[in-house]
PDB file of C-alpha atoms in Angstrom:
ATOM      1  CA  MET A   1      44.346  60.247  35.114  1.00 52.00           C
ATOM      2  CA  LYS A   2      43.449  56.766  33.581  1.00 53.00           C
ATOM      3  CA  LYS A   3      39.949  56.058  31.867  1.00 54.00           C
ATOM      4  CA  PRO A   4      38.097  53.695  33.118  1.00 56.00           C
ATOM      5  CA  ARG A   5      38.268  50.436  30.117  1.00 54.00           C
ATOM      6  CA  SER A   6      34.528  49.892  28.216  1.00 53.00           C
ATOM      7  CA  GLN A   7      32.845  47.184  29.418  1.00 56.00           C
ATOM      8  CA  SER A   8      32.200  44.567  26.285  1.00 60.00           C
ATOM      9  CA  GLY A   9      29.222  41.749  26.454  1.00 62.00           C
ATOM     10  CA  PHE A  10      25.021  41.941  25.911  1.00 64.00           C
ATOM     11  CA  THR A  11      22.979  43.468  27.811  1.00 78.00           C
ATOM     12  CA  MET A  12      20.053  41.285  29.138  1.00 75.00           C
ATOM     13  CA  VAL A  13      17.714  43.390  25.834  1.00 71.00           C
ATOM     14  CA  GLU A  14      19.851  41.958  23.893  1.00 69.00           C
ATOM     15  CA  LEU A  15      20.225  39.007  24.767  1.00 71.00           C
ATOM     16  CA  LEU A  16      16.602  38.012  24.570  1.00 75.00           C
ATOM     17  CA  VAL A  17      16.269  39.817  21.282  1.00 74.00           C
ATOM     18  CA  CYS A  18      18.895  37.355  20.368  1.00 78.00           C
ATOM     19  CA  ILE A  19      17.511  34.064  21.291  1.00 79.00           C
ATOM     20  CA  GLY A  20      14.134  35.310  20.459  1.00 77.00           C
ATOM     21  CA  LEU A  21      15.548  36.190  16.736  1.00 75.00           C
ATOM     22  CA  ILE A  22      17.244  32.504  16.555  1.00 79.00           C
ATOM     23  CA  ALA A  23      13.996  30.888  18.080  1.00 78.00           C
ATOM     24  CA  ILE A  24      12.421  32.709  14.729  1.00 76.00           C
ATOM     25  CA  LEU A  25      14.794  31.404  11.907  1.00 72.00           C
ATOM     26  CA  VAL A  26      14.513  27.879  14.043  1.00 66.00           C
ATOM     27  CA  SER A  27      10.890  28.229  13.332  1.00 67.00           C
ATOM     28  CA  LEU A  28      10.862  29.252   9.827  1.00 67.00           C
ATOM     29  CA  LEU A  29      13.613  25.930   8.913  1.00 61.00           C
ATOM     30  CA  LEU A  30      11.903  23.221  10.750  1.00 62.00           C
ATOM     31  CA  PRO A  31       9.419  23.554   7.995  1.00 62.00           C
ATOM     32  CA  ALA A  32      11.255  23.832   5.456  1.00 59.00           C
ATOM     33  CA  VAL A  33      12.849  20.384   6.292  1.00 55.00           C
ATOM     34  CA  GLN A  34      10.148  18.268   7.620  1.00 60.00           C
ATOM     35  CA  TYR A  35       9.352  18.734   4.319  1.00 57.00           C
ATOM     36  CA  ALA A  36      12.514  17.822   2.206  1.00 63.00           C
ATOM     37  CA  ARG A  37      12.637  14.741   4.614  1.00 72.00           C
ATOM     38  CA  GLU A  38       9.233  14.296   3.173  1.00 69.00           C
ATOM     39  CA  ALA A  39       9.642  14.486  -0.217  1.00 74.00           C
ATOM     40  CA  SER A  40      13.104  12.686  -0.018  1.00 83.00           C
ATOM     41  CA  ARG A  41      10.727   9.750   1.742  1.00 86.00           C
ATOM     42  CA  ARG A  42       7.703  10.013  -0.762  1.00 88.00           C
ATOM     43  CA  ILE A  43      10.249   9.992  -4.152  1.00 91.00           C
ATOM     44  CA  SER A  44      11.276   6.186  -1.830  1.00 93.00           C
ATOM     45  CA  CYS A  45       8.587   5.272  -1.882  1.00 95.00           C
ATOM     46  CA  ASN A  46       7.674   5.876  -6.060  1.00 94.00           C
ATOM     47  CA  ASN A  47      10.804   3.771  -6.518  1.00 95.00           C
ATOM     48  CA  LYS A  48       9.703   1.629  -4.158  1.00 96.00           C
ATOM     49  CA  LEU A  49       6.894   1.110  -6.110  1.00 95.00           C
ATOM     50  CA  ARG A  50       8.375   1.315  -9.452  1.00 95.00           C
ATOM     51  CA  GLN A  51      10.651  -1.675  -8.579  1.00 96.00           C
ATOM     52  CA  VAL A  52       7.232  -3.907  -7.918  1.00 97.00           C
ATOM     53  CA  GLY A  53       5.911  -2.647 -10.934  1.00 96.00           C
ATOM     54  CA  ILE A  54       8.564  -4.322 -13.189  1.00 97.00           C
ATOM     55  CA  ALA A  55       8.381  -7.167 -10.837  1.00 97.00           C
ATOM     56  CA  VAL A  56       4.709  -7.621 -11.638  1.00 97.00           C
ATOM     57  CA  VAL A  57       5.883  -7.210 -15.984  1.00 97.00           C
ATOM     58  CA  ALA A  58       9.003  -9.440 -15.627  1.00 96.00           C
ATOM     59  CA  PHE A  59       6.235 -12.505 -14.142  1.00 96.00           C
ATOM     60  CA  HIS A  60       4.178 -11.656 -16.395  1.00 96.00           C
ATOM     61  CA  ASP A  61       6.741 -11.958 -18.683  1.00 95.00           C
ATOM     62  CA  ARG A  62       7.371 -15.252 -18.102  1.00 93.00           C
ATOM     63  CA  HIS A  63       3.771 -17.079 -17.388  1.00 92.00           C
ATOM     64  CA  ARG A  64       1.892 -15.084 -19.513  1.00 93.00           C
ATOM     65  CA  PHE A  65      -0.403 -14.099 -16.991  1.00 93.00           C
ATOM     66  CA  VAL A  66      -0.443 -11.150 -13.800  1.00 94.00           C
ATOM     67  CA  PRO A  67       1.073 -12.934 -11.238  1.00 92.00           C
ATOM     68  CA  SER A  68      -1.763 -13.999  -8.477  1.00 82.00           C
ATOM     69  CA  SER A  69      -3.184 -15.556  -4.981  1.00 67.00           C
ATOM     70  CA  ASP A  70      -4.753 -17.932  -6.999  1.00 61.00           C
ATOM     71  CA  SER A  71      -1.393 -19.945  -7.094  1.00 60.00           C
ATOM     72  CA  GLU A  72      -0.523 -23.608  -6.883  1.00 63.00           C
ATOM     73  CA  TYR A  73      -0.783 -24.124  -3.818  1.00 63.00           C
ATOM     74  CA  GLY A  74      -4.259 -22.589  -3.768  1.00 59.00           C
ATOM     75  CA  GLN A  75      -5.327 -18.810  -1.774  1.00 67.00           C
ATOM     76  CA  LEU A  76      -2.828 -19.140   0.485  1.00 75.00           C
ATOM     77  CA  VAL A  77      -0.252 -17.243  -0.085  1.00 86.00           C
ATOM     78  CA  HIS A  78      -1.265 -13.243  -1.673  1.00 89.00           C
ATOM     79  CA  TRP A  79       0.356 -12.140  -5.365  1.00 93.00           C
ATOM     80  CA  HIS A  80       2.945 -10.530  -3.444  1.00 94.00           C
ATOM     81  CA  PHE A  81       5.046 -14.186  -3.134  1.00 92.00           C
ATOM     82  CA  GLN A  82       4.457 -14.470  -7.183  1.00 92.00           C
ATOM     83  CA  ILE A  83       7.180 -11.696  -7.271  1.00 95.00           C
ATOM     84  CA  LEU A  84       9.853 -12.677  -4.543  1.00 95.00           C
ATOM     85  CA  ASP A  85      12.272 -13.438  -7.368  1.00 94.00           C
ATOM     86  CA  ASP A  86      11.309 -10.569  -9.193  1.00 95.00           C
ATOM     87  CA  LEU A  87      12.968  -8.807  -6.885  1.00 96.00           C
ATOM     88  CA  GLU A  88      15.569 -10.294  -6.183  1.00 94.00           C
ATOM     89  CA  LEU A  89      14.373 -11.719  -2.982  1.00 95.00           C
ATOM     90  CA  ARG A  90      14.762 -15.491  -3.117  1.00 94.00           C
ATOM     91  CA  PRO A  91      16.593 -16.832  -0.495  1.00 94.00           C
ATOM     92  CA  LEU A  92      13.115 -16.545   1.363  1.00 94.00           C
ATOM     93  CA  LYS A  93      10.573 -17.603  -2.093  1.00 92.00           C
ATOM     94  CA  SER A  94      13.049 -20.849  -1.364  1.00 93.00           C
ATOM     95  CA  LEU A  95      12.035 -21.156   2.524  1.00 92.00           C
ATOM     96  CA  ILE A  96       8.186 -20.717   2.020  1.00 90.00           C
ATOM     97  CA  ASP A  97       8.343 -23.105  -1.593  1.00 89.00           C
ATOM     98  CA  SER A  98       8.702 -25.243   0.949  1.00 90.00           C
ATOM     99  CA  GLU A  99       7.030 -23.825   3.630  1.00 89.00           C
ATOM    100  CA  LEU A 100       4.035 -24.581   1.337  1.00 86.00           C
ATOM    101  CA  GLU A 101       5.442 -27.862  -0.282  1.00 85.00           C
ATOM    102  CA  ARG A 102       5.398 -29.415   3.318  1.00 87.00           C
ATOM    103  CA  ARG A 103       1.683 -28.221   4.840  1.00 83.00           C
ATOM    104  CA  VAL A 104       3.082 -25.462   6.769  1.00 82.00           C
ATOM    105  CA  ASN A 105       0.006 -24.032   8.487  1.00 80.00           C
ATOM    106  CA  TRP A 106      -0.446 -20.395   6.532  1.00 75.00           C
ATOM    107  CA  ASP A 107      -0.448 -18.176   9.680  1.00 76.00           C
ATOM    108  CA  VAL A 108       3.004 -19.163  10.689  1.00 80.00           C
ATOM    109  CA  PHE A 109       5.369 -18.351   7.511  1.00 83.00           C
ATOM    110  CA  THR A 110       8.278 -18.257   8.014  1.00 82.00           C
ATOM    111  CA  GLY A 111       7.364 -14.375   5.568  1.00 82.00           C
ATOM    112  CA  ARG A 112       4.698 -13.942   8.033  1.00 86.00           C
ATOM    113  CA  SER A 113       6.986 -12.387  10.668  1.00 88.00           C
ATOM    114  CA  THR A 114       9.031 -11.370   7.743  1.00 93.00           C
ATOM    115  CA  LEU A 115       9.470  -7.580   7.036  1.00 95.00           C
ATOM    116  CA  VAL A 116      10.409  -7.282   3.502  1.00 96.00           C
ATOM    117  CA  SER A 117      11.567  -3.102   2.590  1.00 95.00           C
ATOM    118  CA  ALA A 118      10.095  -3.584  -0.856  1.00 96.00           C
ATOM    119  CA  PHE A 119       6.519  -3.756  -0.116  1.00 97.00           C
ATOM    120  CA  SER A 120       7.158  -0.816   2.475  1.00 96.00           C
ATOM    121  CA  CYS A 121       7.133   3.757   2.256  1.00 96.00           C
ATOM    122  CA  PRO A 122       9.474   5.176   4.637  1.00 95.00           C
ATOM    123  CA  SER A 123       6.678   7.633   4.410  1.00 94.00           C
ATOM    124  CA  ASP A 124       4.817   4.655   7.276  1.00 95.00           C
ATOM    125  CA  SER A 125       6.173   4.168   9.992  1.00 93.00           C
ATOM    126  CA  ALA A 126       3.591   1.276  11.056  1.00 95.00           C
ATOM    127  CA  CYS A 127       4.912  -0.536   7.872  1.00 95.00           C
ATOM    128  CA  GLN A 128       8.435  -0.638   9.492  1.00 93.00           C
ATOM    129  CA  GLU A 129       7.538  -3.452  12.063  1.00 95.00           C
ATOM    130  CA  ILE A 130       5.132  -6.103  12.754  1.00 95.00           C
ATOM    131  CA  VAL A 131       1.546  -5.946  12.663  1.00 94.00           C
ATOM    132  CA  MET A 132      -1.400  -7.133  15.131  1.00 93.00           C
ATOM    133  CA  GLN A 133      -4.227  -7.550  13.278  1.00 90.00           C
ATOM    134  CA  HIS A 134      -6.960  -5.824  14.934  1.00 89.00           C
ATOM    135  CA  TYR A 135      -9.442  -9.243  15.229  1.00 85.00           C
ATOM    136  CA  THR A 136      -7.008 -12.669  14.957  1.00 84.00           C
ATOM    137  CA  LYS A 137      -4.094 -11.220  17.187  1.00 88.00           C
ATOM    138  CA  LEU A 138      -2.554 -12.950  14.667  1.00 88.00           C
ATOM    139  CA  LEU A 139       1.405 -10.926  14.181  1.00 91.00           C
ATOM    140  CA  PHE A 140       2.210  -9.963  10.282  1.00 93.00           C
ATOM    141  CA  ALA A 141       4.157  -8.901   9.310  1.00 95.00           C
ATOM    142  CA  PRO A 142       2.517  -6.067   6.563  1.00 95.00           C
ATOM    143  CA  SER A 143       2.125  -3.544   3.015  1.00 96.00           C
ATOM    144  CA  ASN A 144       1.380  -0.692   2.127  1.00 97.00           C
ATOM    145  CA  TYR A 145       1.688  -1.758  -1.749  1.00 97.00           C
ATOM    146  CA  VAL A 146      -2.023  -3.967  -2.882  1.00 95.00           C
ATOM    147  CA  GLY A 147      -3.084  -4.885  -5.905  1.00 95.00           C
ATOM    148  CA  VAL A 148      -6.011  -2.984  -7.730  1.00 96.00           C
ATOM    149  CA  VAL A 149      -9.309  -5.008  -8.431  1.00 93.00           C
ATOM    150  CA  GLY A 150     -10.719  -2.680 -10.073  1.00 93.00           C
ATOM    151  CA  ARG A 151     -14.080  -0.559  -8.551  1.00 93.00           C
ATOM    152  CA  SER A 152     -15.144  -2.714  -6.400  1.00 89.00           C
ATOM    153  CA  PHE A 153     -14.423  -6.154  -5.400  1.00 85.00           C
ATOM    154  CA  GLU A 154     -18.263  -6.700  -6.835  1.00 84.00           C
ATOM    155  CA  ARG A 155     -16.736  -5.853  -9.681  1.00 88.00           C
ATOM    156  CA  SER A 156     -13.729  -7.262  -9.829  1.00 90.00           C
ATOM    157  CA  ASP A 157     -12.605  -5.322 -12.994  1.00 92.00           C
ATOM    158  CA  GLY A 158      -8.846  -4.414 -12.845  1.00 94.00           C
ATOM    159  CA  LEU A 159      -5.549  -6.303 -13.058  1.00 94.00           C
ATOM    160  CA  PHE A 160      -5.865  -7.825  -9.952  1.00 93.00           C
ATOM    161  CA  PRO A 161      -9.769  -9.396  -9.536  1.00 90.00           C
ATOM    162  CA  ASP A 162     -10.637 -11.453  -6.542  1.00 81.00           C
ATOM    163  CA  VAL A 163      -9.587 -14.911  -7.889  1.00 74.00           C
ATOM    164  CA  VAL A 164     -13.126 -15.503  -5.114  1.00 70.00           C
ATOM    165  CA  ARG A 165     -15.714 -14.514  -7.731  1.00 71.00           C
ATOM    166  CA  VAL A 166     -12.844 -13.981 -11.598  1.00 73.00           C
ATOM    167  CA  GLN A 167     -11.788 -17.962 -12.532  1.00 69.00           C
ATOM    168  CA  LYS A 168      -8.808 -16.900 -14.435  1.00 78.00           C
ATOM    169  CA  LYS A 169      -5.844 -15.192 -14.956  1.00 87.00           C
ATOM    170  CA  VAL A 170      -5.008 -11.635 -16.187  1.00 93.00           C
ATOM    171  CA  ARG A 171      -3.191 -11.413 -19.157  1.00 94.00           C
ATOM    172  CA  PHE A 172      -2.033  -8.258 -20.904  1.00 96.00           C
ATOM    173  CA  SER A 173      -3.750  -9.037 -23.696  1.00 94.00           C
ATOM    174  CA  ASP A 174      -7.205  -8.687 -21.617  1.00 94.00           C
ATOM    175  CA  VAL A 175      -6.597  -5.110 -21.081  1.00 95.00           C
ATOM    176  CA  LEU A 176      -8.435  -3.377 -23.163  1.00 94.00           C
ATOM    177  CA  ASP A 177      -7.169   0.497 -22.141  1.00 92.00           C
ATOM    178  CA  GLY A 178      -4.223   0.024 -22.670  1.00 93.00           C
ATOM    179  CA  LEU A 179      -1.064  -0.659 -20.541  1.00 96.00           C
ATOM    180  CA  SER A 180      -0.433   2.817 -20.024  1.00 95.00           C
ATOM    181  CA  ASN A 181      -3.843   3.856 -18.795  1.00 94.00           C
ATOM    182  CA  THR A 182      -4.731   1.355 -16.010  1.00 96.00           C
ATOM    183  CA  PHE A 183      -3.108   0.540 -12.561  1.00 97.00           C
ATOM    184  CA  ALA A 184      -2.194  -1.797 -10.793  1.00 97.00           C
ATOM    185  CA  VAL A 185      -1.418  -1.220  -7.620  1.00 97.00           C
ATOM    186  CA  CYS A 186      -1.498   1.550  -5.357  1.00 96.00           C
ATOM    187  CA  GLU A 187      -0.602   3.098  -1.949  1.00 96.00           C
ATOM    188  CA  ARG A 188      -2.432   2.208   1.489  1.00 96.00           C
ATOM    189  CA  PRO A 189      -0.998   2.678   4.933  1.00 97.00           C
ATOM    190  CA  ILE A 190      -1.964  -0.031   7.857  1.00 97.00           C
ATOM    191  CA  ALA A 191      -4.090   1.856  10.458  1.00 96.00           C
ATOM    192  CA  LYS A 192      -4.413   1.818  14.276  1.00 96.00           C
ATOM    193  CA  GLN A 193      -6.375  -1.599  13.779  1.00 94.00           C
ATOM    194  CA  PRO A 194      -5.633  -3.132  11.116  1.00 93.00           C
ATOM    195  CA  LEU A 195      -7.906  -6.369   9.088  1.00 89.00           C
ATOM    196  CA  VAL A 196      -6.054  -5.893   5.844  1.00 90.00           C
ATOM    197  CA  GLY A 197      -2.842  -5.224   5.102  1.00 92.00           C
ATOM    198  CA  SER A 198      -0.136  -8.308   5.332  1.00 92.00           C
ATOM    199  CA  TRP A 199       2.076  -9.343   2.347  1.00 94.00           C
ATOM    200  CA  LEU A 200       1.684 -12.959   2.119  1.00 91.00           C
ATOM    201  CA  SER A 201      -1.233 -14.657   3.012  1.00 85.00           C
ATOM    202  CA  SER A 202      -4.376 -14.614   5.167  1.00 81.00           C
ATOM    203  CA  GLN A 203      -8.011 -15.172   4.500  1.00 69.00           C
ATOM    204  CA  GLU A 204      -9.669 -11.568   4.688  1.00 74.00           C
ATOM    205  CA  TYR A 205      -9.775  -8.913   1.651  1.00 74.00           C
ATOM    206  CA  GLY A 206      -8.098  -5.751   1.593  1.00 78.00           C
ATOM    207  CA  SER A 207      -5.061  -6.838   2.340  1.00 84.00           C
ATOM    208  CA  GLN A 208      -3.167  -7.428  -1.251  1.00 89.00           C
ATOM    209  CA  ALA A 209      -5.792  -5.776  -3.772  1.00 89.00           C
ATOM    210  CA  ILE A 210      -8.441  -3.058  -3.428  1.00 91.00           C
ATOM    211  CA  GLY A 211     -11.309  -1.089  -5.834  1.00 91.00           C
ATOM    212  CA  SER A 212     -11.765   2.810  -6.545  1.00 93.00           C
ATOM    213  CA  GLU A 213     -15.049   2.871  -4.177  1.00 91.00           C
ATOM    214  CA  GLU A 214     -16.235  -0.461  -1.777  1.00 86.00           C
ATOM    215  CA  THR A 215     -18.749  -1.325   0.127  1.00 82.00           C
ATOM    216  CA  PRO A 216     -17.088  -3.119   3.066  1.00 80.00           C
ATOM    217  CA  SER A 217     -20.357  -4.208   5.176  1.00 73.00           C
ATOM    218  CA  GLY A 218     -21.487  -5.819   2.096  1.00 67.00           C
ATOM    219  CA  TRP A 219     -19.315  -7.788   1.700  1.00 65.00           C
ATOM    220  CA  ARG A 220     -20.282 -10.447   4.582  1.00 57.00           C
ATOM    221  CA  ARG A 221     -22.648 -10.551   2.218  1.00 54.00           C
ATOM    222  CA  THR A 222     -21.683 -12.295  -0.536  1.00 53.00           C
ATOM    223  CA  TYR A 223     -18.853 -14.718   0.884  1.00 54.00           C
ATOM    224  CA  SER A 224     -19.996 -14.656   5.128  1.00 45.00           C
ATOM    225  CA  ALA A 225     -16.542 -17.028   6.767  1.00 42.00           C
ATOM    226  CA  TYR A 226     -14.503 -15.375   4.628  1.00 50.00           C
ATOM    227  CA  PHE A 227     -15.113 -11.468   4.653  1.00 53.00           C
ATOM    228  CA  SER A 228     -16.875 -10.991   7.928  1.00 52.00           C
ATOM    229  CA  ILE A 229     -14.177  -9.013   9.936  1.00 60.00           C
ATOM    230  CA  ALA A 230     -14.995  -7.088   7.593  1.00 59.00           C
ATOM    231  CA  ASN A 231     -18.283  -5.953   8.626  1.00 66.00           C
ATOM    232  CA  LEU A 232     -17.015  -4.395  12.305  1.00 72.00           C
ATOM    233  CA  PHE A 233     -16.618  -0.988  11.474  1.00 79.00           C
ATOM    234  CA  ASN A 234     -19.487  -1.057  10.135  1.00 81.00           C
ATOM    235  CA  CYS A 235     -17.533   0.638   6.452  1.00 84.00           C
ATOM    236  CA  ASP A 236     -20.710   0.941   4.358  1.00 82.00           C
ATOM    237  CA  SER A 237     -18.645   2.927   1.799  1.00 86.00           C
ATOM    238  CA  VAL A 238     -15.455   4.651   1.348  1.00 91.00           C
ATOM    239  CA  GLN A 239     -12.564   5.535  -2.178  1.00 93.00           C
ATOM    240  CA  PHE A 240      -9.679   6.481  -3.105  1.00 95.00           C
ATOM    241  CA  GLY A 241      -8.840   9.748  -1.683  1.00 94.00           C
ATOM    242  CA  ARG A 242      -7.085  11.896   1.399  1.00 94.00           C
ATOM    243  CA  GLY A 243      -7.667   9.131   5.037  1.00 95.00           C
ATOM    244  CA  ASP A 244      -5.931   9.159   8.218  1.00 96.00           C
ATOM    245  CA  VAL A 245      -5.219   5.658  10.024  1.00 96.00           C
ATOM    246  CA  ARG A 246      -7.241   6.173  13.139  1.00 96.00           C
ATOM    247  CA  ASN A 247     -11.048   6.091  11.011  1.00 95.00           C
ATOM    248  CA  PRO A 248     -10.760   1.312  10.485  1.00 92.00           C
ATOM    249  CA  CYS A 249     -12.516   2.783   6.908  1.00 91.00           C
ATOM    250  CA  ASP A 250     -10.163   4.299   4.990  1.00 94.00           C
ATOM    251  CA  GLN A 251      -7.513   1.326   5.021  1.00 93.00           C
ATOM    252  CA  PHE A 252      -9.747  -0.653   2.399  1.00 91.00           C
ATOM    253  CA  HIS A 253      -9.365   2.050   0.432  1.00 93.00           C
ATOM    254  CA  GLY A 254      -5.614   4.052  -1.287  1.00 95.00           C
ATOM    255  CA  TRP A 255      -4.486   6.467  -0.724  1.00 96.00           C
ATOM    256  CA  SER A 256      -1.068   7.757   1.246  1.00 96.00           C
ATOM    257  CA  HIS A 257       1.185   9.721   4.325  1.00 95.00           C
ATOM    258  CA  HIS A 258       2.290  12.159   0.912  1.00 93.00           C
ATOM    259  CA  ALA A 259       0.586  15.280   1.098  1.00 87.00           C
ATOM    260  CA  GLY A 260      -2.292  16.336  -1.581  1.00 86.00           C
ATOM    261  CA  GLY A 261      -1.840  12.329  -3.565  1.00 93.00           C
ATOM    262  CA  ALA A 262      -0.448   8.498  -3.642  1.00 96.00           C
ATOM    263  CA  ASN A 263       1.149   6.980  -6.500  1.00 95.00           C
ATOM    264  CA  PHE A 264       0.211   4.763  -8.482  1.00 96.00           C
ATOM    265  CA  VAL A 265       1.790   1.625 -10.607  1.00 96.00           C
ATOM    266  CA  ARG A 266      -0.229   1.473 -14.611  1.00 96.00           C
ATOM    267  CA  ALA A 267       0.355  -1.611 -16.013  1.00 96.00           C
ATOM    268  CA  ASP A 268       3.092  -1.177 -17.935  1.00 95.00           C
ATOM    269  CA  GLY A 269       5.567  -0.594 -14.832  1.00 95.00           C
ATOM    270  CA  SER A 270       5.969   3.415 -14.169  1.00 95.00           C
ATOM    271  CA  THR A 271       4.254   5.429 -11.709  1.00 95.00           C
ATOM    272  CA  MET A 272       2.560   8.404 -11.116  1.00 92.00           C
ATOM    273  CA  LEU A 273       1.037  10.679  -8.159  1.00 93.00           C
ATOM    274  CA  THR A 274      -2.306  10.910  -8.488  1.00 95.00           C
ATOM    275  CA  SER A 275      -3.982  14.200  -6.701  1.00 95.00           C
ATOM    276  CA  PHE A 276      -6.287  12.708  -4.035  1.00 95.00           C
ATOM    277  CA  ASP A 277      -8.844  15.979  -5.312  1.00 94.00           C
ATOM    278  CA  THR A 278      -8.796  14.030  -9.282  1.00 95.00           C
ATOM    279  CA  ASN A 279     -12.214  13.472 -10.813  1.00 94.00           C
ATOM    280  CA  ARG A 280     -14.159  10.224  -9.160  1.00 92.00           C
ATOM    281  CA  GLU A 281     -14.907   8.878 -12.589  1.00 93.00           C
ATOM    282  CA  VAL A 282     -11.487   9.211 -13.369  1.00 94.00           C
ATOM    283  CA  VAL A 283      -9.924   7.292 -11.125  1.00 95.00           C
ATOM    284  CA  ASN A 284     -12.824   4.767 -11.427  1.00 94.00           C
ATOM    285  CA  ALA A 285     -11.958   4.662 -15.239  1.00 94.00           C
ATOM    286  CA  LEU A 286      -8.148   4.090 -14.241  1.00 95.00           C
ATOM    287  CA  CYS A 287      -8.263   1.412 -11.865  1.00 96.00           C
ATOM    288  CA  THR A 288     -10.750  -0.915 -14.943  1.00 95.00           C
ATOM    289  CA  ILE A 289      -8.333  -2.916 -18.224  1.00 94.00           C
ATOM    290  CA  ALA A 290     -11.579  -1.866 -20.749  1.00 89.00           C
ATOM    291  CA  GLY A 291     -13.366   0.547 -19.521  1.00 73.00           C
ATOM    292  CA  HIS A 292     -12.921   2.104 -23.043  1.00 55.00           C
ATOM    293  CA  ASP A 293     -13.630   5.888 -21.274  1.00 52.00           C
ATOM    294  CA  TYR A 294     -10.412   7.758 -20.151  1.00 48.00           C
ATOM    295  CA  VAL A 295      -6.870   8.102 -21.541  1.00 46.00           C
ATOM    296  CA  ALA A 296      -4.741   9.478 -19.814  1.00 46.00           C
ATOM    297  CA  ASP A 297      -2.108  11.932 -20.664  1.00 42.00           C
TER     298      ASP A 297
END
């Protein structure tokens, strides 16, 4: 008499256990993958900022002053435009130069709708596409990287002071704290309701440089025509720290989507990831050019 052949395969219980184990392994793996991807984006962002810092240094070496919006064309363009040559974007700069010479209106410059990868952080998806300004409804190509005006617009004691208030070009010889102890450029994500962020041109403070601690609502009292839109959201006080793109006031201070901190470029072209928990006075000191009150490690 023949023996019956044994049945091979999984029971329903065994199958459910296998599916459960696979689900657990996937749930454990996904955070690690996301962490690795964000670490890669942060490194890429840091490298881009380093290139911007090197471009600022190269511009200063040629012209003996830090790039400024107060150029031969007045305040029609930001400092970002001045370093395009050093970022190997000479064709774009030449095209915009020709438009400036022909007195093309600033809000239709070619560069206002030209995305520049060198000015965008991979961790901010909003900076990968054209943005509509919340108040004027004008479209613009954004930038995550802004100059450091100092502690505030009112003080303008940093490497990129507001040219309306400070009628001079800053030189490295003016940086009494030392180039390695002075922040030049920082990160700032694009807000859901953007008032600032254009890399080429605008008429709003906060697009080309911001301070470590600001009172945006007070800008209107200083230059009502120039800064009136900053009062839309009644942002009484902002400072470097964690932010949220849904909070429109956070677009007026430095922060990033990176876990724990934001990248800064020092005046010597080197970069530094600054923790959001860094002492407020330390950040303020690093944002000035002549504070004499802090020396970085």
